Amino acid sequence: MKKKKFAIHWQILLALFLAVIYGMSFPNKHLVTSASCKKIENLSSEHNLSDDLLSVLENMIGNNPETENNFIKSVESYPNIKLTEDQKRAIINETKYNPPVSYISWMGIIFLKALKMVIIPLILMSIISGIANIGSAGNLGRLGLKTIIYYLTSSTAAIVAGLLLVNIIRPGIGVDRSYGGSVEIPDHTGHSLKDTLLNIIPENIFTAFTENQMLSIIFFAILFGFFITRINTKSRIFLTDLFNSGFEVMMKITMFIILFTPFGVFGLVAEKVADQSGQIMNFLGILGMYSITVLAALFFHAIIILPIFLKFIAKVDPWSHFNAMKAALLTAFSTSSSAATLSLTMESVEHKCGVSNKISGFTLPLGATINMDGTALYEAIAALFIAQAYGYDLGLTEQIIIVVTALLVSIGAAGIPMAGLFMISIILTAVDLPLAGIALILPVDRVLDMFRTSVNVWSDSCGAVIVAKSEGEKLKI
Ligand code: ASP
């Protein structure tokens, strides 16, 4: 009798469920030690921590571990101590004390490292072999155009859905602005569009590899693949075979790593749940309406708009496609990184949906880097939420500016956790809103990131299927 296999997505779902229970059973506590005091002291100039605060913390060395809220209350019970949201985060991060979670969090760390390890070789091999297999410049141009049209259309649809909902629900009206405190906006996030475009061409391709400059790597890989098709037959066949074989090896490594996904997900999610335990009230309470608006728009886009594209453009059953993508979507949810999920996305799109490597190898790495529907939608809602909270009434022109900048920002955001958060500063600047507004949405960003990343990956996979169908490929879904 054939043994029934427990499918990987069920394993991941089970791991997710157990991780939530584990994380909730062991919420983070906070303990001040002399080591944590030293670390906090080193952060004092970055976060404006006063000497009074540092001596209060020294006084607390040896106290019992406390929950996040009680810990902050104890610190603030000293005279003259009032912490901003940013300062709270800094001391909370450095005083984390959670032995039960640290016993298992290493699984998540190893899994994430393994996923990151394969990203660059996988992108390189898949794009080079994909393009070399496409053959002519005409084919490449046609595929490229279709892919870009899909990305622009789906992201714009997502932003419009977000804007509609945020204008209807108006979650920012009446929000207490003092609640957020101040936040440091890192300056490296404010890449203008011009910089982003100029940086696509790497000065040194090895620097691009070591610094994970995805757009540059993709650009180089496209050039390399394209010019393989322009050399003499003997070398062309040799190089095409070489990169096809390299790609197969990378996929085998990926499939091996995928076997460990349930363990990785368990470690990652349990740690995040334990981390967020103090924030749950924020998620449900003060920022509840904001979170609901973001989630409603994400779900609307993912279960209505994208399936309509699948059904009517690709003539594919959205439900079968969703079933094929479950493992990748759950991994996107758990890692909050489309780049880290890329290997699983490719595996599912090729092996479960039946899209050829020629198309998935080209569209998916590109999509993981520039196509972010969830992020685009999120940026638009966040900007409008901040405007509402500060009492600005944005007219049609400003909302159109938001649509355009949100689109550009989502293209420029990296596929890593929380990349979208600080990119909001670009939109706020474009429509003259206070950057300090970012502090308002900071507490719930990490959780919402899990959802928007899943939507990003879902849209990439829909794009690959739509382009494959339009090229006349026979799919398994
Ligand atoms: N975490 C998202 C992604 O990897 C990007 C974002 O922060 O919105 O797709």
mmCIF file of N, CA, C and O and ligand atoms in Angstrom, residues 332 335-341 367-369 371-376 378-379 410 413-423 445-446 448-450 452-457 460, ligand 1:
data_model
loop_
_atom_site.group_PDB
_atom_site.id
_atom_site.type_symbol
_atom_site.label_atom_id
_atom_site.label_comp_id
_atom_site.label_asym_id
_atom_site.label_seq_id
_atom_site.Cartn_x
_atom_site.Cartn_y
_atom_site.Cartn_z
ATOM 1 N N ALA A 332 6.399 32.931 2.586
ATOM 2 C CA ALA A 332 6.451 34.390 2.479
ATOM 3 C C ALA A 332 5.885 35.002 3.753
ATOM 4 O O ALA A 332 6.436 35.948 4.321
ATOM 5 N N THR A 335 8.494 34.454 6.631
ATOM 6 C CA THR A 335 9.797 35.123 6.558
ATOM 7 C C THR A 335 9.659 36.621 6.318
ATOM 8 O O THR A 335 10.614 37.357 6.529
ATOM 9 N N SER A 336 8.505 37.080 5.854
ATOM 10 C CA SER A 336 8.312 38.489 5.458
ATOM 11 C C SER A 336 9.356 38.923 4.449
ATOM 12 O O SER A 336 9.821 40.055 4.484
ATOM 13 N N SER A 337 9.755 38.026 3.575
ATOM 14 C CA SER A 337 10.760 38.410 2.584
ATOM 15 C C SER A 337 10.477 37.720 1.253
ATOM 16 O O SER A 337 10.548 36.497 1.160
ATOM 17 N N SER A 338 10.153 38.530 0.227
ATOM 18 C CA SER A 338 9.906 37.895 -1.079
ATOM 19 C C SER A 338 11.206 37.347 -1.644
ATOM 20 O O SER A 338 11.198 36.349 -2.353
ATOM 21 N N ALA A 339 12.338 38.008 -1.331
ATOM 22 C CA ALA A 339 13.608 37.520 -1.864
ATOM 23 C C ALA A 339 13.934 36.157 -1.263
ATOM 24 O O ALA A 339 14.318 35.220 -1.968
ATOM 25 N N ALA A 340 13.758 36.034 0.060
ATOM 26 C CA ALA A 340 14.077 34.756 0.697
ATOM 27 C C ALA A 340 13.133 33.659 0.219
ATOM 28 O O ALA A 340 13.491 32.489 0.184
ATOM 29 N N THR A 341 11.910 34.043 -0.174
ATOM 30 C CA THR A 341 10.938 33.040 -0.609
ATOM 31 C C THR A 341 11.132 32.649 -2.068
ATOM 32 O O THR A 341 10.580 31.653 -2.531
ATOM 33 N N GLY A 367 10.204 39.756 -10.603
ATOM 34 C CA GLY A 367 9.016 40.065 -9.803
ATOM 35 C C GLY A 367 9.354 40.205 -8.326
ATOM 36 O O GLY A 367 8.868 41.118 -7.655
ATOM 37 N N ALA A 368 10.206 39.293 -7.799
ATOM 38 C CA ALA A 368 10.538 39.355 -6.372
ATOM 39 C C ALA A 368 11.229 40.674 -6.051
ATOM 40 O O ALA A 368 11.215 41.138 -4.918
ATOM 41 N N THR A 369 11.831 41.285 -7.038
ATOM 42 C CA THR A 369 12.556 42.529 -6.793
ATOM 43 C C THR A 369 11.691 43.758 -7.078
ATOM 44 O O THR A 369 11.728 44.724 -6.319
ATOM 45 N N ASN A 371 8.115 43.702 -8.375
ATOM 46 C CA ASN A 371 6.652 43.649 -8.361
ATOM 47 C C ASN A 371 6.136 43.405 -6.956
ATOM 48 O O ASN A 371 6.207 42.290 -6.450
ATOM 49 N N MET A 372 5.644 44.444 -6.300
ATOM 50 C CA MET A 372 5.190 44.286 -4.919
ATOM 51 C C MET A 372 3.830 44.928 -4.754
ATOM 52 O O MET A 372 3.699 46.061 -4.283
ATOM 53 N N ASP A 373 2.800 44.200 -5.097
ATOM 54 C CA ASP A 373 1.443 44.733 -4.991
ATOM 55 C C ASP A 373 1.073 45.045 -3.547
ATOM 56 O O ASP A 373 0.479 46.077 -3.247
ATOM 57 N N GLY A 374 1.418 44.096 -2.666
ATOM 58 C CA GLY A 374 1.060 44.275 -1.259
ATOM 59 C C GLY A 374 1.735 45.512 -0.691
ATOM 60 O O GLY A 374 1.126 46.310 0.028
ATOM 61 N N THR A 375 3.008 45.680 -1.021
ATOM 62 C CA THR A 375 3.749 46.833 -0.512
ATOM 63 C C THR A 375 3.184 48.125 -1.093
ATOM 64 O O THR A 375 2.995 49.118 -0.368
ATOM 65 N N ALA A 376 2.873 48.124 -2.386
ATOM 66 C CA ALA A 376 2.368 49.335 -3.035
ATOM 67 C C ALA A 376 1.070 49.788 -2.358
ATOM 68 O O ALA A 376 0.884 50.968 -2.022
ATOM 69 N N TYR A 378 0.041 48.988 0.588
ATOM 70 C CA TYR A 378 0.334 49.359 1.970
ATOM 71 C C TYR A 378 0.853 50.795 2.066
ATOM 72 O O TYR A 378 0.473 51.557 2.944
ATOM 73 N N GLU A 379 1.744 51.141 1.145
ATOM 74 C CA GLU A 379 2.327 52.490 1.146
ATOM 75 C C GLU A 379 1.215 53.533 1.000
ATOM 76 O O GLU A 379 1.214 54.561 1.679
ATOM 77 N N SER A 410 7.299 50.899 -4.525
ATOM 78 C CA SER A 410 7.190 49.446 -4.429
ATOM 79 C C SER A 410 8.185 48.790 -5.392
ATOM 80 O O SER A 410 8.684 47.700 -5.142
ATOM 81 N N ALA A 413 11.588 49.103 -3.463
ATOM 82 C CA ALA A 413 11.764 48.444 -2.157
ATOM 83 C C ALA A 413 12.397 47.077 -2.337
ATOM 84 O O ALA A 413 12.080 46.357 -3.279
ATOM 85 N N ALA A 414 13.291 46.732 -1.414
ATOM 86 C CA ALA A 414 13.929 45.416 -1.493
ATOM 87 C C ALA A 414 12.977 44.365 -0.934
ATOM 88 O O ALA A 414 12.093 44.687 -0.145
ATOM 89 N N GLY A 415 13.159 43.123 -1.351
ATOM 90 C CA GLY A 415 12.276 42.058 -0.871
ATOM 91 C C GLY A 415 12.705 41.506 0.469
ATOM 92 O O GLY A 415 12.899 40.304 0.619
ATOM 93 N N ILE A 416 12.864 42.398 1.439
ATOM 94 C CA ILE A 416 13.303 41.959 2.765
ATOM 95 C C ILE A 416 12.341 42.506 3.820
ATOM 96 O O ILE A 416 11.565 43.411 3.528
ATOM 97 N N PRO A 417 12.384 41.939 5.047
ATOM 98 C CA PRO A 417 11.416 42.389 6.042
ATOM 99 C C PRO A 417 11.470 43.892 6.303
ATOM 100 O O PRO A 417 12.550 44.480 6.412
ATOM 101 N N MET A 418 10.324 44.503 6.381
ATOM 102 C CA MET A 418 10.137 45.912 6.727
ATOM 103 C C MET A 418 10.757 46.908 5.755
ATOM 104 O O MET A 418 10.902 48.087 6.087
ATOM 105 N N ALA A 419 11.112 46.443 4.570
ATOM 106 C CA ALA A 419 11.695 47.374 3.594
ATOM 107 C C ALA A 419 10.699 48.471 3.260
ATOM 108 O O ALA A 419 11.068 49.622 3.037
ATOM 109 N N GLY A 420 9.425 48.102 3.233
ATOM 110 C CA GLY A 420 8.403 49.057 2.833
ATOM 111 C C GLY A 420 8.183 50.171 3.845
ATOM 112 O O GLY A 420 7.744 51.261 3.497
ATOM 113 N N LEU A 421 8.503 49.901 5.110
ATOM 114 C CA LEU A 421 8.153 50.872 6.149
ATOM 115 C C LEU A 421 8.822 52.225 5.927
ATOM 116 O O LEU A 421 8.162 53.256 5.867
ATOM 117 N N PHE A 422 10.140 52.207 5.795
ATOM 118 C CA PHE A 422 10.826 53.498 5.715
ATOM 119 C C PHE A 422 10.714 54.131 4.330
ATOM 120 O O PHE A 422 10.932 55.325 4.170
ATOM 121 N N MET A 423 10.335 53.311 3.342
ATOM 122 C CA MET A 423 10.136 53.875 2.010
ATOM 123 C C MET A 423 8.967 54.866 2.007
ATOM 124 O O MET A 423 8.839 55.697 1.115
ATOM 125 N N ASP A 445 3.738 47.459 12.041
ATOM 126 C CA ASP A 445 4.283 47.217 10.702
ATOM 127 C C ASP A 445 4.751 45.778 10.503
ATOM 128 O O ASP A 445 4.511 45.169 9.470
ATOM 129 N N ARG A 446 5.418 45.240 11.519
ATOM 130 C CA ARG A 446 6.020 43.919 11.340
ATOM 131 C C ARG A 446 4.969 42.850 11.059
ATOM 132 O O ARG A 446 5.173 41.952 10.261
ATOM 133 N N LEU A 448 1.882 43.395 9.793
ATOM 134 C CA LEU A 448 1.270 43.642 8.478
ATOM 135 C C LEU A 448 2.224 43.245 7.356
ATOM 136 O O LEU A 448 1.797 42.844 6.264
ATOM 137 N N ASP A 449 3.525 43.331 7.626
ATOM 138 C CA ASP A 449 4.535 42.945 6.633
ATOM 139 C C ASP A 449 4.346 41.482 6.202
ATOM 140 O O ASP A 449 4.519 41.126 5.044
ATOM 141 N N MET A 450 3.954 40.645 7.150
ATOM 142 C CA MET A 450 3.781 39.219 6.833
ATOM 143 C C MET A 450 2.689 39.056 5.772
ATOM 144 O O MET A 450 2.819 38.290 4.831
ATOM 145 N N ARG A 452 1.528 41.515 3.683
ATOM 146 C CA ARG A 452 1.783 42.147 2.386
ATOM 147 C C ARG A 452 2.823 41.368 1.585
ATOM 148 O O ARG A 452 2.765 41.313 0.362
ATOM 149 N N THR A 453 3.768 40.726 2.284
ATOM 150 C CA THR A 453 4.761 39.931 1.562
ATOM 151 C C THR A 453 4.097 38.744 0.864
ATOM 152 O O THR A 453 4.439 38.404 -0.275
ATOM 153 N N SER A 454 3.115 38.125 1.536
ATOM 154 C CA SER A 454 2.410 37.001 0.895
ATOM 155 C C SER A 454 1.709 37.484 -0.363
ATOM 156 O O SER A 454 1.696 36.791 -1.385
ATOM 157 N N VAL A 455 1.116 38.695 -0.287
ATOM 158 C CA VAL A 455 0.430 39.218 -1.476
ATOM 159 C C VAL A 455 1.456 39.523 -2.583
ATOM 160 O O VAL A 455 1.207 39.271 -3.763
ATOM 161 N N ASN A 456 2.629 40.016 -2.185
ATOM 162 C CA ASN A 456 3.679 40.267 -3.185
ATOM 163 C C ASN A 456 4.025 38.984 -3.942
ATOM 164 O O ASN A 456 4.128 38.962 -5.169
ATOM 165 N N VAL A 457 4.208 37.912 -3.191
ATOM 166 C CA VAL A 457 4.613 36.642 -3.812
ATOM 167 C C VAL A 457 3.464 36.059 -4.647
ATOM 168 O O VAL A 457 3.668 35.527 -5.737
ATOM 169 N N ASP A 460 3.406 37.811 -7.924
ATOM 170 C CA ASP A 460 4.507 37.354 -8.802
ATOM 171 C C ASP A 460 4.134 36.042 -9.474
ATOM 172 O O ASP A 460 4.358 35.846 -10.667
HETATM 173 N N1 ASP B 1 8.768 42.510 3.170
HETATM 174 C C1 ASP B 1 8.297 42.851 1.853
HETATM 175 C C2 ASP B 1 8.789 41.833 0.845
HETATM 176 O O1 ASP B 1 9.805 41.212 1.041
HETATM 177 C C3 ASP B 1 8.699 44.231 1.443
HETATM 178 C C4 ASP B 1 8.022 45.228 2.337
HETATM 179 O O2 ASP B 1 8.548 45.552 3.410
HETATM 180 O O3 ASP B 1 6.907 45.663 2.013
HETATM 181 O O4 ASP B 1 8.160 41.617 -0.167
#
